[in-house]
Coordinates of N, CA, C and O in Angstrom, one line a residue:
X1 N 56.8 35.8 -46.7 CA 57.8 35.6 -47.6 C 59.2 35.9 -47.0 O 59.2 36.5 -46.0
X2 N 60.4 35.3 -47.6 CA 61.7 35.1 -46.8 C 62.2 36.4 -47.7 O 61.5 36.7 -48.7
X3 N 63.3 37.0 -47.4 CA 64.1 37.9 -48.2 C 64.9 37.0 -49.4 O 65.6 37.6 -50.3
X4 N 64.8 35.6 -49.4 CA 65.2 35.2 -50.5 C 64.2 34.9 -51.9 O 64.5 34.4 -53.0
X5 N 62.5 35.7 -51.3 CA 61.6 35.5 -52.6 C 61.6 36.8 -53.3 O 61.1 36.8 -54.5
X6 N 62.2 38.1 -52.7 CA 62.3 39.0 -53.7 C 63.5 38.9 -54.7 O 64.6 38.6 -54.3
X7 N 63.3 39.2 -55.9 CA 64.6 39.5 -56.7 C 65.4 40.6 -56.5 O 66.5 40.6 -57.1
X8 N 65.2 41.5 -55.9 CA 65.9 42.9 -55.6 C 65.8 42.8 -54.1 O 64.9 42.6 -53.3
X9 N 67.0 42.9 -54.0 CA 67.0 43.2 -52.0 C 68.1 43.9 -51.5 O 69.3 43.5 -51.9
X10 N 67.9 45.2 -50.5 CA 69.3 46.1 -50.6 C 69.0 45.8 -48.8 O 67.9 45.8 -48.4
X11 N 69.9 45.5 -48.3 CA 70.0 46.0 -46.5 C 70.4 47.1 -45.9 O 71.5 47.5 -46.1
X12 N 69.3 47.8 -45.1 CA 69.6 48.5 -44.3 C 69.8 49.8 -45.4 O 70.7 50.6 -45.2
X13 N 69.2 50.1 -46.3 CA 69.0 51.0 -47.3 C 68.3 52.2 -46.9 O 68.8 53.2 -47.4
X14 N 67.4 52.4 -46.3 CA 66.7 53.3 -45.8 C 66.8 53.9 -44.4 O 67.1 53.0 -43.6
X15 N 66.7 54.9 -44.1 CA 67.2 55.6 -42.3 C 65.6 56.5 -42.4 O 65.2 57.3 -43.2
X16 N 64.8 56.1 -41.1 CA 64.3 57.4 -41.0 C 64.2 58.2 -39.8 O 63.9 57.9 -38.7
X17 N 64.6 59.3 -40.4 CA 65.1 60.6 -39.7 C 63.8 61.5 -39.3 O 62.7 61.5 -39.8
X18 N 64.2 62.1 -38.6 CA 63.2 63.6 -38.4 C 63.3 64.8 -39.2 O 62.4 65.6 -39.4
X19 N 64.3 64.9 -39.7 CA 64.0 65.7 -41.1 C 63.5 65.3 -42.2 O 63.1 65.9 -43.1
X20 N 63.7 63.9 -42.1 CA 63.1 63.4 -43.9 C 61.6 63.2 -43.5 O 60.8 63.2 -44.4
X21 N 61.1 62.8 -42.0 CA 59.7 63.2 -41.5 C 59.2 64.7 -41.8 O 58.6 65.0 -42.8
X22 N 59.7 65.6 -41.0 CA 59.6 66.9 -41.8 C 58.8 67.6 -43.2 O 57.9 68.4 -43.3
X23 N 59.7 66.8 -44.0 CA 60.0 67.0 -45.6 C 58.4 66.7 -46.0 O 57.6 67.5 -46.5
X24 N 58.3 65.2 -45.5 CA 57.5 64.7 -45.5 C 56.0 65.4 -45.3 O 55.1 65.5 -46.2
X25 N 55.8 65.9 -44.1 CA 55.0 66.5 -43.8 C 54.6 68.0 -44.6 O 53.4 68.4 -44.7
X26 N 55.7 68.6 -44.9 CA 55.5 69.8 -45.9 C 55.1 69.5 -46.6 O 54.1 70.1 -46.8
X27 N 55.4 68.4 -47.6 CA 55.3 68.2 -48.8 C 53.6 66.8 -49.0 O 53.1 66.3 -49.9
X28 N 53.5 66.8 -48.3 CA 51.8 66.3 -48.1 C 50.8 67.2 -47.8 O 49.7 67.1 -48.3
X29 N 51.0 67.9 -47.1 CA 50.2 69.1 -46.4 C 49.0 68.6 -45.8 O 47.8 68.8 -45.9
X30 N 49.7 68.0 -45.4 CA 48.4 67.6 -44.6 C 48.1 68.0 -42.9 O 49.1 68.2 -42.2
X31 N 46.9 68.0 -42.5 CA 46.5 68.8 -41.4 C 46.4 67.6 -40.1 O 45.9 67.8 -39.0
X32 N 47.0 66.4 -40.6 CA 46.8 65.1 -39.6 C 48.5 64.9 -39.6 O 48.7 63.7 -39.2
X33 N 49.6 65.6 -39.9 CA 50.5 65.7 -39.8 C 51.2 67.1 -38.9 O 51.5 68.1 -39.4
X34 N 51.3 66.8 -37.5 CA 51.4 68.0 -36.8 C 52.7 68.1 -36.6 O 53.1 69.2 -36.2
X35 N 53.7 66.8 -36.8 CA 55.4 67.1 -36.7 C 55.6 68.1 -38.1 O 56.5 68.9 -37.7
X36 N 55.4 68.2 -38.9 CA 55.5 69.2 -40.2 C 56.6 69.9 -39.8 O 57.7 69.8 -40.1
X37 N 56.0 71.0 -38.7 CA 56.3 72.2 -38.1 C 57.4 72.0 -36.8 O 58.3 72.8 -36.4
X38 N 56.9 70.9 -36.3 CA 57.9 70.8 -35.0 C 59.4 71.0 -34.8 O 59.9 70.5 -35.8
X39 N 60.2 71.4 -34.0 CA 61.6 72.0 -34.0 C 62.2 70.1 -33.6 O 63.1 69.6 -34.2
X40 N 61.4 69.2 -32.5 CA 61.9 68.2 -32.0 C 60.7 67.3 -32.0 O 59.6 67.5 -31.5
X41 N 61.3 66.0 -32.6 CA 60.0 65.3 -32.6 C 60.6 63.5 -32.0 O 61.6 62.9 -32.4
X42 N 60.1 63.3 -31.3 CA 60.4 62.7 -29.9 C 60.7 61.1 -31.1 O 59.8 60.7 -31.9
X43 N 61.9 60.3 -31.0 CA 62.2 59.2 -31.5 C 61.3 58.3 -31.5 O 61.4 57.6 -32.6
X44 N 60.2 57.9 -30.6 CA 59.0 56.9 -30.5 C 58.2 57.3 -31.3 O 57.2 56.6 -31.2
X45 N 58.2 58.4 -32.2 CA 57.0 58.7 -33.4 C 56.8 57.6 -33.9 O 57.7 56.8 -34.0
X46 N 55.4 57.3 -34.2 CA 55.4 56.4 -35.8 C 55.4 57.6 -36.9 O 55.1 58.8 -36.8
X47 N 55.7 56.8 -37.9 CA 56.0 56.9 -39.1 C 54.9 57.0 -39.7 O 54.1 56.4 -39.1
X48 N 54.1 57.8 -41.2 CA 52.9 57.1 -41.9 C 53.8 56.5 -42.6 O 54.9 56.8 -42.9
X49 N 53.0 55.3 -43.0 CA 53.5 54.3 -43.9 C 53.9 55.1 -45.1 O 55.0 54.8 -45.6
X50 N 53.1 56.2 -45.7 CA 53.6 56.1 -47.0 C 54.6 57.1 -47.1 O 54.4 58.1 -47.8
X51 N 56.0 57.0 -46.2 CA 56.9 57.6 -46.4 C 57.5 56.8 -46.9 O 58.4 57.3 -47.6
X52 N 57.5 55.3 -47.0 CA 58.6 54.7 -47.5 C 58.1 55.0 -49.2 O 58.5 54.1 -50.0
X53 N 57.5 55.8 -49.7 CA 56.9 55.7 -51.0 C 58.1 56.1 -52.2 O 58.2 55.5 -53.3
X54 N 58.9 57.1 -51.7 CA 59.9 57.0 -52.2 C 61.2 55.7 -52.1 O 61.6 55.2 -53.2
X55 N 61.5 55.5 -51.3 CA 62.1 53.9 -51.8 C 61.8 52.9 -52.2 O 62.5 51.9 -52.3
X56 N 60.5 52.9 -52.4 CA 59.6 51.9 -52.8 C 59.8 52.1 -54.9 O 60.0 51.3 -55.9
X57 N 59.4 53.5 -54.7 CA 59.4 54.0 -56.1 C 60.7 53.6 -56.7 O 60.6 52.7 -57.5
X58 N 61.9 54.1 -56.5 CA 63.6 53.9 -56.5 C 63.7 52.8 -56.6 O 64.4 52.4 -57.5
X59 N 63.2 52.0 -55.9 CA 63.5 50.3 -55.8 C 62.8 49.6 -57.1 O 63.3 48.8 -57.9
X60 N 61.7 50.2 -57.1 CA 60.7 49.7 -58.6 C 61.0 49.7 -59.8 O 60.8 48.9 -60.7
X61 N 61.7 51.1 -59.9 CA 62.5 51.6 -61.1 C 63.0 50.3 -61.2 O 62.7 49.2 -61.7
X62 N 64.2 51.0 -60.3 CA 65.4 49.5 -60.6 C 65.3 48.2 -61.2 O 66.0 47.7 -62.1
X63 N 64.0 47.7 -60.5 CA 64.1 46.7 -60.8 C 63.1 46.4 -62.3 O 63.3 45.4 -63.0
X64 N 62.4 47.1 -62.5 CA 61.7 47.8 -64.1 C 62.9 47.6 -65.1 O 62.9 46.8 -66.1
X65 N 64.1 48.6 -64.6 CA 65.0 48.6 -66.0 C 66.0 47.6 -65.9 O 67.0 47.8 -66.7
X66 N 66.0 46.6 -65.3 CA 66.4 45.7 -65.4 C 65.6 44.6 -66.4 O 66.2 43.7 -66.9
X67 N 64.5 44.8 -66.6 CA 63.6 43.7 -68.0 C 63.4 44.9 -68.6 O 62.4 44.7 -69.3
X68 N 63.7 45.9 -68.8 CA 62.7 46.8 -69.8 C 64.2 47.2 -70.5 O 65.1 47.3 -69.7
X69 N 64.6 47.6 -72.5 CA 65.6 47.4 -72.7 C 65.4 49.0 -73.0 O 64.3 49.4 -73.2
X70 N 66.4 49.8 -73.0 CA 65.8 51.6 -73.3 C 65.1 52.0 -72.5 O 64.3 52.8 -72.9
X71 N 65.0 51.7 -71.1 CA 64.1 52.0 -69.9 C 64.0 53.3 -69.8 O 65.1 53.8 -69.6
X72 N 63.2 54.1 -69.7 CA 62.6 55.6 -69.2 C 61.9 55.8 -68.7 O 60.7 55.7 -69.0
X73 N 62.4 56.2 -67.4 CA 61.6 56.2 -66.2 C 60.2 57.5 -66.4 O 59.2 57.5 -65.6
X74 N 60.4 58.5 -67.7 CA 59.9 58.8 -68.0 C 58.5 58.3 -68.2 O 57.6 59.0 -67.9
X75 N 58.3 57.1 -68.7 CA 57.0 56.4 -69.6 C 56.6 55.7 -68.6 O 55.7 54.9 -68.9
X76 N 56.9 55.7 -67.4 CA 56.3 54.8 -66.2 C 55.1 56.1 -66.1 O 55.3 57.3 -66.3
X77 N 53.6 55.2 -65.8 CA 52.7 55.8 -65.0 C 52.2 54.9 -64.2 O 51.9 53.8 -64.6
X78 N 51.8 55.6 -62.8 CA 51.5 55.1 -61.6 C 50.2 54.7 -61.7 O 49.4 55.6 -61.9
X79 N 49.6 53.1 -61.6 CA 48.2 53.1 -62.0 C 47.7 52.9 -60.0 O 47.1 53.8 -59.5
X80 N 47.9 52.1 -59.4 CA 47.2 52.1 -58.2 C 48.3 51.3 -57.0 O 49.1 50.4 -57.3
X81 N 48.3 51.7 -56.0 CA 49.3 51.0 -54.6 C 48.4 50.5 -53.5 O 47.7 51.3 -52.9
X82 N 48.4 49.4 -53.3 CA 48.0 49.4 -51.6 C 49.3 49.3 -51.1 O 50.4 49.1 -51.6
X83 N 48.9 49.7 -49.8 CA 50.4 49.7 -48.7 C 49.4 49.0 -47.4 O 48.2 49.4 -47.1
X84 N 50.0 48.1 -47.0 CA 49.5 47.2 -45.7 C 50.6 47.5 -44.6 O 51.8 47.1 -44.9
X85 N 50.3 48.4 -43.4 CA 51.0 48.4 -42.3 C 51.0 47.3 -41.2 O 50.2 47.0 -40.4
X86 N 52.1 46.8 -41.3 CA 52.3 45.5 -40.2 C 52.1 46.3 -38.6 O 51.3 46.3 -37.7
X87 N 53.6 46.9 -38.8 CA 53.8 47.8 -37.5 C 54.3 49.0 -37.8 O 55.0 48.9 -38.8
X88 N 54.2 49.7 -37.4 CA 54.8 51.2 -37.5 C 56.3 51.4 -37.8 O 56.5 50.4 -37.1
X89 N 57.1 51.7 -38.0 CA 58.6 52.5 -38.6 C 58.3 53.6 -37.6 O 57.2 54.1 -37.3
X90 N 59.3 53.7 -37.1 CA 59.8 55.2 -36.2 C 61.0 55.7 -36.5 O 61.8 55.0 -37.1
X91 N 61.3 57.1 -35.9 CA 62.6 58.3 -36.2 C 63.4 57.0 -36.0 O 63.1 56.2 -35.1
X92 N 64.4 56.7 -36.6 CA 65.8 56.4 -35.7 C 66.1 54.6 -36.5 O 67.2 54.0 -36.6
X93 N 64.7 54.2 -37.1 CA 64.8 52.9 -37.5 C 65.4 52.8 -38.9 O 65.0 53.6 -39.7
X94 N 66.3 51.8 -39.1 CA 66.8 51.6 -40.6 C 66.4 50.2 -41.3 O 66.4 49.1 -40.8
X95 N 66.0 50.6 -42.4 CA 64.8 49.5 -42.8 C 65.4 49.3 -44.4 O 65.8 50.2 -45.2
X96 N 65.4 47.7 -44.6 CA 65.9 47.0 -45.6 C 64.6 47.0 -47.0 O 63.4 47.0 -46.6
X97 N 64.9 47.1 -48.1 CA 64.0 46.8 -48.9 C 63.9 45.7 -50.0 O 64.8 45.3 -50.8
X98 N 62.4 45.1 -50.0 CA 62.9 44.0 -50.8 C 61.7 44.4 -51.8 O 60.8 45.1 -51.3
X99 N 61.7 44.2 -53.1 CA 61.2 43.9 -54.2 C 61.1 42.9 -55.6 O 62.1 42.6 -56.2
X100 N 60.1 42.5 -55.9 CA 59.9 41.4 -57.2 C 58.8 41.8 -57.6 O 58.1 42.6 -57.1
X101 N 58.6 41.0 -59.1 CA 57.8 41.6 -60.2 C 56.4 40.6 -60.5 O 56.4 39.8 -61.4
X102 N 55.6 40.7 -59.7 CA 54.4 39.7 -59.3 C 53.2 39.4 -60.8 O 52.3 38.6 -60.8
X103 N 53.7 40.4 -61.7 CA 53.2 40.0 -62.7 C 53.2 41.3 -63.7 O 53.1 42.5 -63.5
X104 N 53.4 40.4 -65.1 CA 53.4 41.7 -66.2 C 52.1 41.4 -67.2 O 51.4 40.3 -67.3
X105 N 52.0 42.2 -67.8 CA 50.4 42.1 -68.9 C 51.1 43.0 -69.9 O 51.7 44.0 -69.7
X106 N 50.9 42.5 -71.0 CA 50.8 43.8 -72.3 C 50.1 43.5 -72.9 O 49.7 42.3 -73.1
X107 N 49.7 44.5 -73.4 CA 48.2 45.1 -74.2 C 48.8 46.8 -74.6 O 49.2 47.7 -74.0
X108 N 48.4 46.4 -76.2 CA 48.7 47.6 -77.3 C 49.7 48.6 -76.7 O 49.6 49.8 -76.4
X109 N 50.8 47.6 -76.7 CA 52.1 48.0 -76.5 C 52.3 49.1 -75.1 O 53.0 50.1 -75.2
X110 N 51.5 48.7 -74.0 CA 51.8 49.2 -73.1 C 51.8 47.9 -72.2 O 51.0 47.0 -72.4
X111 N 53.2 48.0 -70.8 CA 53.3 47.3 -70.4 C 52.2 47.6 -68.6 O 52.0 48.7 -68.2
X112 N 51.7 46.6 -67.9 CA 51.4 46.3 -66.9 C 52.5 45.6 -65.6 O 52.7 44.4 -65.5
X113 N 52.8 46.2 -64.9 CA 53.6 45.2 -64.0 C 53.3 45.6 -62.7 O 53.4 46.8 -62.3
X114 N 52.9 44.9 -62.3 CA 52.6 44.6 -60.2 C 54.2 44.3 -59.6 O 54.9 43.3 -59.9
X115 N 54.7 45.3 -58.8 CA 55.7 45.0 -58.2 C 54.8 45.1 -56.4 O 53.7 45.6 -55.9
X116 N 55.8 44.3 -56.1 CA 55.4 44.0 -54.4 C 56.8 44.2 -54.0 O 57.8 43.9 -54.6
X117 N 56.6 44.9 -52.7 CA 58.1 45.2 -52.2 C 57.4 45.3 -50.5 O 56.3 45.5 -50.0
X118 N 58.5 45.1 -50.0 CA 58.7 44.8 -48.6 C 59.2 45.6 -47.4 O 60.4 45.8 -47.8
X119 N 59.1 46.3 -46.3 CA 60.3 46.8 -45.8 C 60.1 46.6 -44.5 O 59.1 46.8 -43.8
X120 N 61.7 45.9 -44.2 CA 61.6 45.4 -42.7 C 62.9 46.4 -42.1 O 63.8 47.2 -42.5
X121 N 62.2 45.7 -40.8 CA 63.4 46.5 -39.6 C 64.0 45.7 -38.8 O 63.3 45.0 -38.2
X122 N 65.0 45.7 -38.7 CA 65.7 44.5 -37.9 C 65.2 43.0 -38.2 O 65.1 42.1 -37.4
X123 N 64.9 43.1 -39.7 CA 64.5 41.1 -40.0 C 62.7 41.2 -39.7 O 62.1 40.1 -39.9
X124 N 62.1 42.1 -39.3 CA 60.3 42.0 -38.8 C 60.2 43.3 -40.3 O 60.7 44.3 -40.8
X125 N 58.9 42.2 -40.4 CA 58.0 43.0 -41.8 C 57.1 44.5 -41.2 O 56.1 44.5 -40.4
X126 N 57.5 45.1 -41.7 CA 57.0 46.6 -41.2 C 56.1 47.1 -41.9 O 55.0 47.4 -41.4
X127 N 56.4 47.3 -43.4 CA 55.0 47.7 -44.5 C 55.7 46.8 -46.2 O 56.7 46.6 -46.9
X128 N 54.6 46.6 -46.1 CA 54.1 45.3 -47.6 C 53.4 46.7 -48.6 O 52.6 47.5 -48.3
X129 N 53.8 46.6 -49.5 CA 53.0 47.1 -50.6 C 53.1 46.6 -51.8 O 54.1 45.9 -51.9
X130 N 52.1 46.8 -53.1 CA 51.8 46.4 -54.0 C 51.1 47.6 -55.0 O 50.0 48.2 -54.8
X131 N 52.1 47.7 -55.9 CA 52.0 48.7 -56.5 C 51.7 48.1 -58.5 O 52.2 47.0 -59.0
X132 N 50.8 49.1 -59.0 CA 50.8 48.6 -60.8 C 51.9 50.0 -60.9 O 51.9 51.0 -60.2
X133 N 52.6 49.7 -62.0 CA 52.6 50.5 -62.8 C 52.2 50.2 -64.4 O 51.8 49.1 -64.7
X134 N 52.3 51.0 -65.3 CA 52.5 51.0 -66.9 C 53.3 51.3 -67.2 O 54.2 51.7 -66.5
X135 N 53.3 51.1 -68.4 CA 55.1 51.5 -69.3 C 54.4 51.4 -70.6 O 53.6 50.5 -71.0
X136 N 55.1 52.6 -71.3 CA 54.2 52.8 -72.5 C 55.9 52.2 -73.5 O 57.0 52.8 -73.3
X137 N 55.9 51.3 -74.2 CA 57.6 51.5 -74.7 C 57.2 50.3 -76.0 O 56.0 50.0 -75.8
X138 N 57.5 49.8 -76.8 CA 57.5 48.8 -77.6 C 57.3 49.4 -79.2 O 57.5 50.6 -79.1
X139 N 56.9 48.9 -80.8 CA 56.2 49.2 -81.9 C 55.0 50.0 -81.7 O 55.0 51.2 -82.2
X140 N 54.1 49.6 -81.0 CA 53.0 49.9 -80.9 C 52.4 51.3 -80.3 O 51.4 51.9 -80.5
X141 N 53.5 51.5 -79.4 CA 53.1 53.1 -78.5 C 54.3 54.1 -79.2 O 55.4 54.1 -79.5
X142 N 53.2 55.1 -79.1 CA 54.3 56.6 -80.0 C 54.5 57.0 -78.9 O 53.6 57.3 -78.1
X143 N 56.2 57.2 -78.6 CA 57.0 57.4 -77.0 C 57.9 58.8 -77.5 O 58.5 59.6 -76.9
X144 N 57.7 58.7 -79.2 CA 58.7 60.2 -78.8 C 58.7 61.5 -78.4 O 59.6 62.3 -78.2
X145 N 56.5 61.5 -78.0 CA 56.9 62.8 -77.5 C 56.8 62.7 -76.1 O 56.8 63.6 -75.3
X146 N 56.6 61.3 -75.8 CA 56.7 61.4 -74.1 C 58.1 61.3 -74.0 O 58.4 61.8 -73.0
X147 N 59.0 60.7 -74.7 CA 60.6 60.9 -74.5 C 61.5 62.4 -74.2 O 62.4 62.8 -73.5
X148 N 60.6 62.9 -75.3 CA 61.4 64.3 -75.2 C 60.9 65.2 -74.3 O 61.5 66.1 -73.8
X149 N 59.6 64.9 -74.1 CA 59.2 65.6 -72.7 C 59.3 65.3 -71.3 O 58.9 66.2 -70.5
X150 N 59.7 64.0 -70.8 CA 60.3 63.5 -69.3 C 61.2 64.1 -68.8 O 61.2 64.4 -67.6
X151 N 62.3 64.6 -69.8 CA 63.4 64.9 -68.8 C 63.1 66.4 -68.2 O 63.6 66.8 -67.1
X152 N 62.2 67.0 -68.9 CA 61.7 68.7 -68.2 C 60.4 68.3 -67.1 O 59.9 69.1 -66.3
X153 N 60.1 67.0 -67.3 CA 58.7 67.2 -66.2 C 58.8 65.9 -65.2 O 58.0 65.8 -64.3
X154 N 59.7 65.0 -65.2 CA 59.9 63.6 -64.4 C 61.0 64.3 -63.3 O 62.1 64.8 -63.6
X155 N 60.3 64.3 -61.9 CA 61.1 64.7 -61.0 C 61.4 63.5 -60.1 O 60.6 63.2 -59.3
X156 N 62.9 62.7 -60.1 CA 62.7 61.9 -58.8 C 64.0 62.0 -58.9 O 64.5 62.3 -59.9
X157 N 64.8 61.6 -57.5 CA 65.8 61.3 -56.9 C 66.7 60.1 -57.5 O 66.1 59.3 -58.2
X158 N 68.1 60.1 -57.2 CA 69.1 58.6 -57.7 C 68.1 57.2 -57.0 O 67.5 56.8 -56.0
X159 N 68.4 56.8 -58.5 CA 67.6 55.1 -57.9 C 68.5 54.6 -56.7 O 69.6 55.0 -56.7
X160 N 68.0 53.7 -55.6 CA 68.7 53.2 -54.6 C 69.6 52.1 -55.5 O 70.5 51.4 -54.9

């Protein structure tokens, strides 16, 4: 796909750094993650793919509350992601994101949508993912008490 088949496309939106590797690693805890801890982590690292999970997420929104009218990011639930690694992301690379909305479903007032998003490095496709979400929002779904309860329990960063 060309950068002109996503509907959402930001350049050069993302940096990854050795601290946000880091973060990363604390915040997985995982024991196949040994930079976690390291003081210096050598620029030729790869990346695991699902660091870009956060701008992938940011990007989805976005592009979510752009069709969705009273959008709350609250009522999004994560139903399933693949992520396909082309090539590796490393310390030091800054990577463009592209995303579109590959298909929506509703059923009893909850919404379905497949977004696919992209992220390249210098113009080469790096990692492809395909993510569902839900969206609970319309007549048919009772949202007030998931409304009044998102903003004390929905943790995410400024949309890109």
């Amino acid at each position: 796909m060309t950068d002109g088949d996503y509907t959402l496309w930001l350049d050069d939106c993302y940096s990854v750094d050795s601290e946000g590797l880091r973060s990363y690693g604390r915040a997985t805890r995982s024991p196949h993650v040994p930079y976690a801890s390291s003081r210096i982590i050598p620029r030729d690292t790869p990346v695991p793919p699902l660091i870009v999970a956060d701008p992938v997420f940011k990007v989805a929104a976005r592009l979510l509350a752009e069709q969705i009218e009273d959008f709350n990011v609250g009522r999004l639930l994560h139903v399933s992601q693949t992520v396909r690694q082309v090539e590796p992301i490393h310390i030091g690379d800054v990577a463009s994101v592209g995303a579109r909305i590959a298909d929506r479903v509703t059923k009893a007032g909850i919404d379905l949508f497949t977004v696919d998003c992209v992220i390249r490095v210098a113009g080469e496709t790096r990692i492809e993912t395909s993510s569902v979400v839900a969206y609970a929002g319309g007549d048919e779904a009772n949202t007030d008490l998931v409304d009044a309860a998102a903003p004390g329990i929905v943790m995410h960063g400024a949309v890109l």
